[in-house]
Amino acid sequence: MSVRPTDAVVQQHGFTLPANPSVDLPVGATPVTGKRYALADLIDLAQELNPETRIAWNQARDAALAAGIARSAYLPRLTASVLAGAQSEHGGSAALGQSIDPRNRANGSLAVLSLQWLLFDFGQREALVTMADQHTVIANIQFTQAHQRLIHAVSLAFLRHATARTRMDATTAAQADAKGLLAAAQARLQHGHGTVMDVAQARQQVAQAALAQVAAQGEQEEAYQQLLATIGISPLATLEIADAPARPVSHVDEALLDDVVRSALQRRPDVLAAVAAQQAASAGVRAARADFLPRLFVSASGSRSNGDMDISAVPSVGEQAPTVNLSSHRWSSSLLLGVSVPLYSGGERNARLAQARNRAAMAADSLDRVKLDAVAEIVAAHSRLRTRLQATHAAQALLEASQLAHDAASAAYQRGVGSLTDVLAADRQLLQARISVADADGAARAASVDLALACGNLGTAPGQGD
């Protein structure tokens, strides 16, 4: 039966839920007041707050514990058990007209110490330990990869904010130029050399510059919120962000591309994890093969029985193996050395071996696929960085030419030999050139971060040892 709100409730609240006072603001890190956070500081905050790094750390710990469990197979199993109980016997018989109905009761206790030790298994335990060790390697690699991806995400968000800040500076400078042009147009009008149309066009340029500044301010605030979200800080926090370091991106050397790819394949987390997965799968094949071979083991037990109970053996209890050779009121012990030979398992061992071989083949194919994808990603990032650097140089040349043309047009207009139309066009071109330089520089820096991640070198903040 569906429940519908009454008309009175709908009229009072509409489709807005009533407030729940128990819901509070999210709890996050409190930024240090008065501190300008550089990129390295922001990465430290993100590594402290981001749950992905904690999850990866716990997964690495779990894999290490699993490796310890696998190594424990080399050690003997020692089990102690203490049992107490009562025993009763009831029977009946008849002979020569007389019946006998004996009733016997007994109670007592039994202490048993047993030992089980697998001595030799044709390398199965070694293969299982190798598998566990490789899974530990994979978990540690994934832990490193989680940090690299977080550094990459924070770095890109930081660079986007820096680019937005530079665009904001460019629009501020354009607005100052537009106001200076308006002042020049008004001065020329007062001296009888200008026109009302010139003043109106100059005012229009000021309004356009102000609109561009508002748009740039909005982009900067959006980039700031994205940066806080990437770090894991509440969007209500106030964080003072430092400027991006004025470190030019290094030149890309095409002759070293082969060396870059070869070195990157040796340190990329996904490639190294695929290599470890292949080694673990190969160890799984060895472990499956060992299931067909005999095992040499030793088993020993010692017991002490008290009381009047008459038992000949104790069944297995938990890890306690079955115990035989018991007698009342005395110590007893046994030592057995045996060989276990698997004969028939209904095809289970064959299926497990086929499954292990199939997994090893898949791991080898996955490694080849990861290598191909890694090379493609590295080459693409390398090419993208080269293109971004070329765009940066071109944008810088455009800015220099636009600045020169703007200065010349402004000087000519102030001397009365130039037109306002030329100055307005030069202003717009100069603003576009400044924005192009900001965008090109930010794109080049982002491309260098992408290349560092693709090469597996993004272990710290860019510019600090990567």
XYZ file of C-alpha atoms in Angstrom:
466
model
C 0.000 0.000 0.000
C 1.518 3.322 -1.051
C 1.599 6.230 1.320
C 0.926 9.669 -0.146
C 1.426 12.947 1.669
C -1.672 14.854 2.583
C -2.573 18.062 0.790
C -1.810 20.041 3.946
C 1.754 18.677 4.120
C 2.369 19.370 0.439
C 1.056 22.905 0.789
C 3.248 23.527 3.837
C 6.565 22.050 2.635
C 6.039 21.450 -1.071
C 8.530 18.795 -2.155
C 11.281 19.996 0.192
C 12.246 17.627 2.984
C 12.244 18.966 6.546
C 15.653 19.695 8.013
C 17.398 17.034 10.082
C 19.419 18.774 12.854
C 21.666 15.723 13.303
C 23.290 16.286 9.892
C 26.423 18.427 10.316
C 29.127 19.776 8.053
C 31.760 17.322 6.803
C 34.834 16.989 8.980
C 38.098 17.691 7.170
C 41.571 18.981 7.754
C 41.876 22.508 9.100
C 44.255 24.561 6.933
C 46.954 26.516 8.707
C 46.046 30.195 8.797
C 48.517 32.513 7.106
C 50.357 29.729 5.272
C 50.741 29.730 1.511
C 50.370 26.143 0.375
C 52.748 25.124 -2.365
C 52.151 22.056 -4.509
C 54.199 19.808 -2.223
C 52.131 20.932 0.790
C 48.883 20.239 -1.049
C 50.074 16.761 -2.006
C 50.942 16.047 1.626
C 47.423 17.080 2.649
C 45.869 14.886 -0.022
C 47.947 11.853 0.970
C 46.808 12.323 4.551
C 43.118 12.745 3.747
C 42.448 10.692 0.629
C 40.902 7.290 1.464
C 42.366 5.614 -1.644
C 45.859 5.666 -0.182
C 44.635 4.180 3.103
C 42.776 1.438 1.235
C 45.901 0.621 -0.774
C 47.961 0.536 2.429
C 45.560 -1.906 4.095
C 45.587 -4.090 0.989
C 49.388 -4.196 1.122
C 49.263 -5.179 4.784
C 46.728 -7.900 4.040
C 48.957 -9.308 1.293
C 51.948 -9.331 3.656
C 49.937 -11.225 6.248
C 48.877 -13.740 3.591
C 52.539 -14.308 2.729
C 53.263 -14.986 6.395
C 50.438 -17.503 6.487
C 51.879 -19.278 3.445
C 55.320 -19.528 5.094
C 53.796 -21.087 8.204
C 53.215 -24.260 6.150
C 56.915 -25.088 6.622
C 56.498 -25.348 10.404
C 55.032 -28.299 12.346
C 51.553 -28.267 13.812
C 51.545 -28.887 17.559
C 48.196 -29.382 19.280
C 47.275 -30.086 22.892
C 43.866 -31.371 23.967
C 42.389 -32.205 27.356
C 39.226 -34.331 27.497
C 37.075 -35.374 30.452
C 33.975 -37.512 30.446
C 31.953 -40.363 31.806
C 31.381 -43.835 30.448
C 28.453 -46.191 31.191
C 27.738 -49.795 30.236
C 24.349 -51.499 30.479
C 23.486 -54.989 29.297
C 21.395 -58.043 30.197
C 21.729 -61.870 29.920
C 19.897 -64.982 31.181
C 21.221 -68.488 31.962
C 19.828 -71.485 33.911
C 16.709 -69.545 34.769
C 18.624 -66.633 36.214
C 18.988 -63.176 34.694
C 21.996 -60.897 35.022
C 21.720 -57.137 34.499
C 25.205 -55.582 34.950
C 25.554 -51.791 35.147
C 29.041 -50.301 34.991
C 29.947 -46.635 35.200
C 33.358 -45.023 34.812
C 34.765 -41.532 34.484
C 38.174 -40.035 33.873
C 40.261 -37.557 31.913
C 42.673 -37.700 29.027
C 45.460 -35.308 27.945
C 46.838 -35.614 24.413
C 49.737 -33.815 22.704
C 50.075 -34.377 18.952
C 52.553 -33.298 16.318
C 52.110 -33.151 12.533
C 54.921 -32.065 10.233
C 55.035 -32.151 6.468
C 58.655 -32.822 5.574
C 58.687 -32.911 1.790
C 56.101 -32.100 -0.872
C 58.112 -31.646 -4.102
C 58.072 -27.837 -3.897
C 54.366 -27.173 -3.460
C 54.815 -25.050 -0.354
C 57.639 -23.158 -2.022
C 55.393 -22.421 -4.999
C 52.578 -21.244 -2.724
C 54.977 -18.975 -0.842
C 56.195 -17.565 -4.154
C 52.615 -16.836 -5.152
C 51.947 -15.062 -1.847
C 55.180 -13.061 -2.159
C 54.273 -11.930 -5.666
C 50.821 -10.884 -4.487
C 52.575 -8.842 -1.801
C 54.701 -7.242 -4.502
C 51.559 -6.434 -6.486
C 49.880 -4.874 -3.440
C 52.949 -2.740 -2.715
C 53.074 -1.648 -6.349
C 49.398 -0.722 -6.241
C 50.063 1.266 -3.070
C 52.750 3.208 -4.926
C 50.472 3.587 -7.940
C 47.703 5.026 -5.759
C 50.102 7.695 -4.512
C 51.319 8.471 -8.031
C 47.776 8.897 -9.295
C 46.933 11.141 -6.365
C 50.039 13.259 -6.978
C 49.031 13.465 -10.642
C 45.464 14.534 -9.855
C 46.519 17.182 -7.321
C 49.228 18.480 -9.660
C 46.806 18.900 -12.547
C 44.261 20.630 -10.302
C 46.998 22.913 -8.974
C 48.185 23.771 -12.498
C 44.632 24.444 -13.607
C 44.226 26.865 -10.716
C 47.550 28.509 -11.588
C 46.447 28.894 -15.220
C 43.134 30.396 -14.140
C 45.018 32.816 -11.907
C 47.247 33.830 -14.822
C 44.202 34.372 -17.029
C 42.778 36.535 -14.258
C 45.974 38.613 -14.250
C 45.754 38.961 -18.023
C 42.186 40.296 -17.874
C 43.169 42.670 -15.064
C 45.987 44.047 -17.210
C 43.590 44.342 -20.154
C 41.135 46.282 -18.018
C 43.930 48.651 -16.948
C 44.857 49.172 -20.602
C 41.226 49.827 -21.490
C 40.893 52.410 -18.723
C 44.079 54.097 -19.904
C 42.697 54.197 -23.440
C 39.441 55.713 -22.147
C 41.390 58.381 -20.305
C 43.342 59.161 -23.482
C 40.143 59.367 -25.540
C 38.521 61.702 -23.034
C 41.660 63.896 -22.958
C 41.669 64.142 -26.761
C 37.990 65.073 -26.727
C 38.630 67.817 -24.216
C 41.394 69.227 -26.414
C 39.228 69.079 -29.496
C 41.174 66.303 -31.195
C 38.857 63.415 -30.418
C 35.274 62.467 -31.018
C 32.379 61.344 -28.916
C 32.410 58.065 -30.850
C 35.985 57.433 -29.718
C 35.004 57.905 -26.087
C 31.993 55.615 -26.488
C 34.122 52.888 -28.093
C 36.708 53.225 -25.331
C 34.006 52.848 -22.718
C 32.736 49.780 -24.542
C 36.257 48.347 -24.382
C 36.340 48.950 -20.615
C 33.005 47.158 -20.218
C 34.216 44.224 -22.315
C 37.410 43.998 -20.258
C 35.352 44.008 -17.057
C 33.151 41.206 -18.408
C 36.230 39.166 -19.327
C 37.591 39.741 -15.839
C 34.371 38.458 -14.269
C 34.512 35.332 -16.432
C 38.156 34.787 -15.473
C 37.261 35.249 -11.808
C 34.588 32.559 -12.143
C 37.069 30.166 -13.760
C 39.552 30.803 -10.969
C 36.972 30.083 -8.267
C 35.861 26.908 -10.051
C 39.468 25.727 -10.319
C 39.954 26.492 -6.623
C 36.935 24.374 -5.653
C 38.137 21.511 -7.846
C 41.546 21.679 -6.192
C 40.002 21.467 -2.716
C 37.814 18.551 -3.794
C 40.805 16.694 -5.241
C 42.750 17.147 -2.012
C 39.798 16.138 0.140
C 39.284 19.429 1.967
C 35.852 20.872 2.626
C 34.847 23.384 -0.079
C 33.962 25.785 2.735
C 37.608 25.960 3.836
C 39.807 28.930 3.022
C 43.172 27.915 1.651
C 45.842 30.308 0.415
C 47.457 28.770 -2.662
C 51.015 29.672 -3.627
C 51.932 30.556 -7.194
C 53.238 27.890 -9.507
C 57.041 27.883 -9.663
C 58.454 29.730 -12.645
C 60.356 26.653 -13.827
C 60.326 26.224 -17.597
C 59.535 22.777 -18.910
C 62.654 21.066 -20.174
C 63.203 20.490 -23.866
C 62.035 17.182 -25.315
C 64.823 15.247 -26.998
C 63.475 13.010 -29.761
C 66.724 11.039 -29.945
C 66.215 9.722 -26.396
C 62.659 8.451 -26.906
C 63.723 4.788 -27.082
C 65.701 5.135 -23.862
C 62.772 6.887 -22.203
C 60.363 4.106 -23.164
C 62.743 1.344 -22.081
C 63.430 3.015 -18.735
C 59.729 3.730 -18.186
C 58.730 0.102 -18.765
C 61.114 -0.906 -15.994
C 59.431 1.308 -13.404
C 55.788 1.723 -14.435
C 53.517 0.302 -11.708
C 51.137 -1.427 -14.105
C 53.981 -3.174 -15.956
C 55.695 -4.264 -12.750
C 52.388 -5.502 -11.350
C 51.780 -7.497 -14.538
C 55.260 -9.025 -14.258
C 54.567 -10.021 -10.646
C 51.187 -11.458 -11.677
C 52.863 -13.569 -14.347
C 55.389 -14.900 -11.838
C 52.603 -15.701 -9.397
C 50.703 -17.555 -12.125
C 53.816 -19.564 -13.010
C 54.191 -20.509 -9.342
C 50.556 -21.590 -9.374
C 51.353 -24.065 -12.155
C 54.188 -25.529 -10.083
C 51.895 -25.845 -7.070
C 49.244 -27.614 -9.143
C 51.815 -30.068 -10.506
C 52.958 -30.922 -6.989
C 49.457 -32.219 -6.225
C 50.261 -35.284 -8.360
C 53.383 -36.174 -6.331
C 53.804 -37.963 -2.970
C 54.256 -36.223 0.369
C 56.510 -37.241 3.215
C 55.251 -36.486 6.698
C 55.854 -37.311 10.328
C 53.155 -37.657 12.968
C 53.656 -38.085 16.703
C 51.387 -38.123 19.732
C 51.661 -38.540 23.475
C 48.817 -39.070 25.933
C 48.102 -39.519 29.597
C 44.860 -41.184 30.784
C 43.439 -41.034 34.293
C 40.350 -42.709 35.675
C 38.472 -45.891 34.862
C 37.385 -45.183 31.282
C 38.149 -47.867 28.746
C 38.783 -46.255 25.312
C 41.119 -47.234 22.525
C 41.307 -44.047 20.427
C 40.384 -40.368 20.407
C 38.839 -39.016 17.204
C 40.169 -35.835 15.576
C 39.140 -32.618 17.350
C 39.865 -29.389 15.485
C 43.557 -29.479 14.591
C 44.014 -32.467 16.930
C 44.688 -35.564 14.811
C 43.122 -38.928 15.750
C 45.020 -40.514 18.664
C 45.406 -44.254 19.145
C 47.426 -46.552 21.443
C 45.687 -45.429 24.612
C 45.385 -47.238 27.922
C 44.182 -46.235 31.355
C 46.430 -44.995 34.144
C 49.582 -44.763 32.080
C 51.551 -42.718 29.571
C 51.449 -43.713 25.935
C 53.108 -42.319 22.825
C 53.505 -42.985 19.115
C 55.784 -41.796 16.312
C 54.868 -42.374 12.673
C 56.763 -41.602 9.483
C 54.668 -41.964 6.385
C 54.267 -41.214 2.702
C 51.008 -39.997 1.210
C 50.533 -40.850 -2.462
C 47.564 -39.305 -4.314
C 46.000 -41.883 -6.624
C 42.652 -40.680 -7.874
C 40.636 -37.498 -7.339
C 37.933 -37.710 -9.971
C 39.804 -35.407 -12.337
C 40.006 -32.533 -9.848
C 43.810 -32.293 -9.928
C 43.860 -32.372 -13.720
C 41.288 -29.600 -13.830
C 43.255 -27.517 -11.318
C 46.442 -27.957 -13.333
C 44.670 -26.957 -16.547
C 43.199 -23.967 -14.761
C 46.633 -22.917 -13.466
C 48.149 -23.207 -16.931
C 45.316 -21.163 -18.392
C 45.878 -18.455 -15.787
C 49.590 -18.428 -16.577
C 48.818 -17.988 -20.279
C 46.397 -15.165 -19.505
C 48.984 -13.493 -17.265
C 51.570 -13.637 -20.071
C 49.101 -12.170 -22.564
C 48.101 -9.490 -20.061
C 51.749 -8.533 -19.607
C 52.156 -8.101 -23.367
C 48.972 -6.034 -23.511
C 50.082 -3.830 -20.630
C 53.461 -3.257 -22.278
C 51.845 -2.250 -25.571
C 49.429 0.104 -23.819
C 52.260 1.567 -21.749
C 54.424 2.253 -24.804
C 51.476 3.869 -26.586
C 50.740 6.045 -23.556
C 54.370 7.102 -23.168
C 54.784 7.962 -26.846
C 51.498 9.897 -26.850
C 52.482 11.834 -23.715
C 55.926 12.512 -25.192
C 54.410 13.802 -28.434
C 51.826 15.854 -26.543
C 54.545 17.526 -24.466
C 56.545 18.343 -27.600
C 53.471 19.914 -29.197
C 52.636 21.856 -26.035
C 56.186 23.229 -25.857
C 55.988 24.345 -29.474
C 52.683 26.038 -28.709
C 54.276 27.764 -25.724
C 57.103 29.176 -27.853
C 54.630 30.284 -30.524
C 52.355 31.920 -27.943
C 55.304 33.758 -26.407
C 56.315 35.075 -29.817
C 52.712 36.130 -30.435
C 52.652 37.960 -27.098
C 55.843 39.848 -27.880
C 54.526 40.878 -31.297
C 51.111 41.819 -29.882
C 52.702 43.870 -27.093
C 54.837 45.719 -29.627
C 51.847 46.387 -31.871
C 49.769 47.546 -28.899
C 52.445 49.935 -27.664
C 52.907 51.356 -31.152
C 49.171 51.839 -31.725
C 48.703 53.454 -28.293
C 51.650 55.807 -28.793
C 50.410 56.785 -32.239
C 46.910 57.455 -30.933
C 48.188 59.599 -28.072
C 50.263 61.659 -30.544
C 47.194 62.147 -32.713
C 48.487 60.249 -35.725
C 46.712 56.930 -35.087
C 43.115 55.767 -34.974
C 41.203 54.427 -32.032
C 40.130 51.437 -34.120
C 43.736 50.303 -34.389
C 44.218 50.647 -30.633
C 41.044 48.686 -29.849
C 42.086 45.882 -32.182
C 45.548 45.847 -30.647
C 44.027 45.681 -27.159
C 41.928 42.644 -28.065
C 44.844 40.912 -29.735
C 47.080 41.608 -26.750
C 44.512 40.151 -24.338
C 44.119 37.069 -26.511
C 47.895 36.690 -26.709
C 48.236 36.915 -22.924
C 45.525 34.285 -22.458
C 47.177 32.092 -25.107
C 50.481 32.257 -23.234
C 48.753 31.315 -19.960
C 46.886 28.426 -21.558
C 49.916 27.169 -23.474
C 52.166 27.311 -20.425
C 49.587 25.526 -18.279
C 49.057 22.882 -20.962
C 52.811 22.317 -21.261
C 53.178 21.924 -17.513
C 50.228 19.523 -17.420
C 51.749 17.546 -20.315
C 55.031 17.254 -18.423
C 53.116 15.888 -15.414
C 51.313 13.421 -17.693
C 54.629 12.268 -19.131
C 56.113 11.849 -15.657
C 53.143 9.694 -14.651
C 53.348 7.690 -17.884
C 57.043 7.040 -17.247
C 56.485 6.061 -13.614
C 58.589 8.980 -12.359
C 55.894 10.913 -10.495
C 56.991 9.953 -6.994
C 57.050 13.468 -5.550
C 55.663 16.881 -6.425
C 56.706 17.892 -9.954
C 59.966 19.794 -9.792
C 61.101 18.124 -6.550
C 62.962 15.060 -7.687
C 60.544 13.554 -10.223
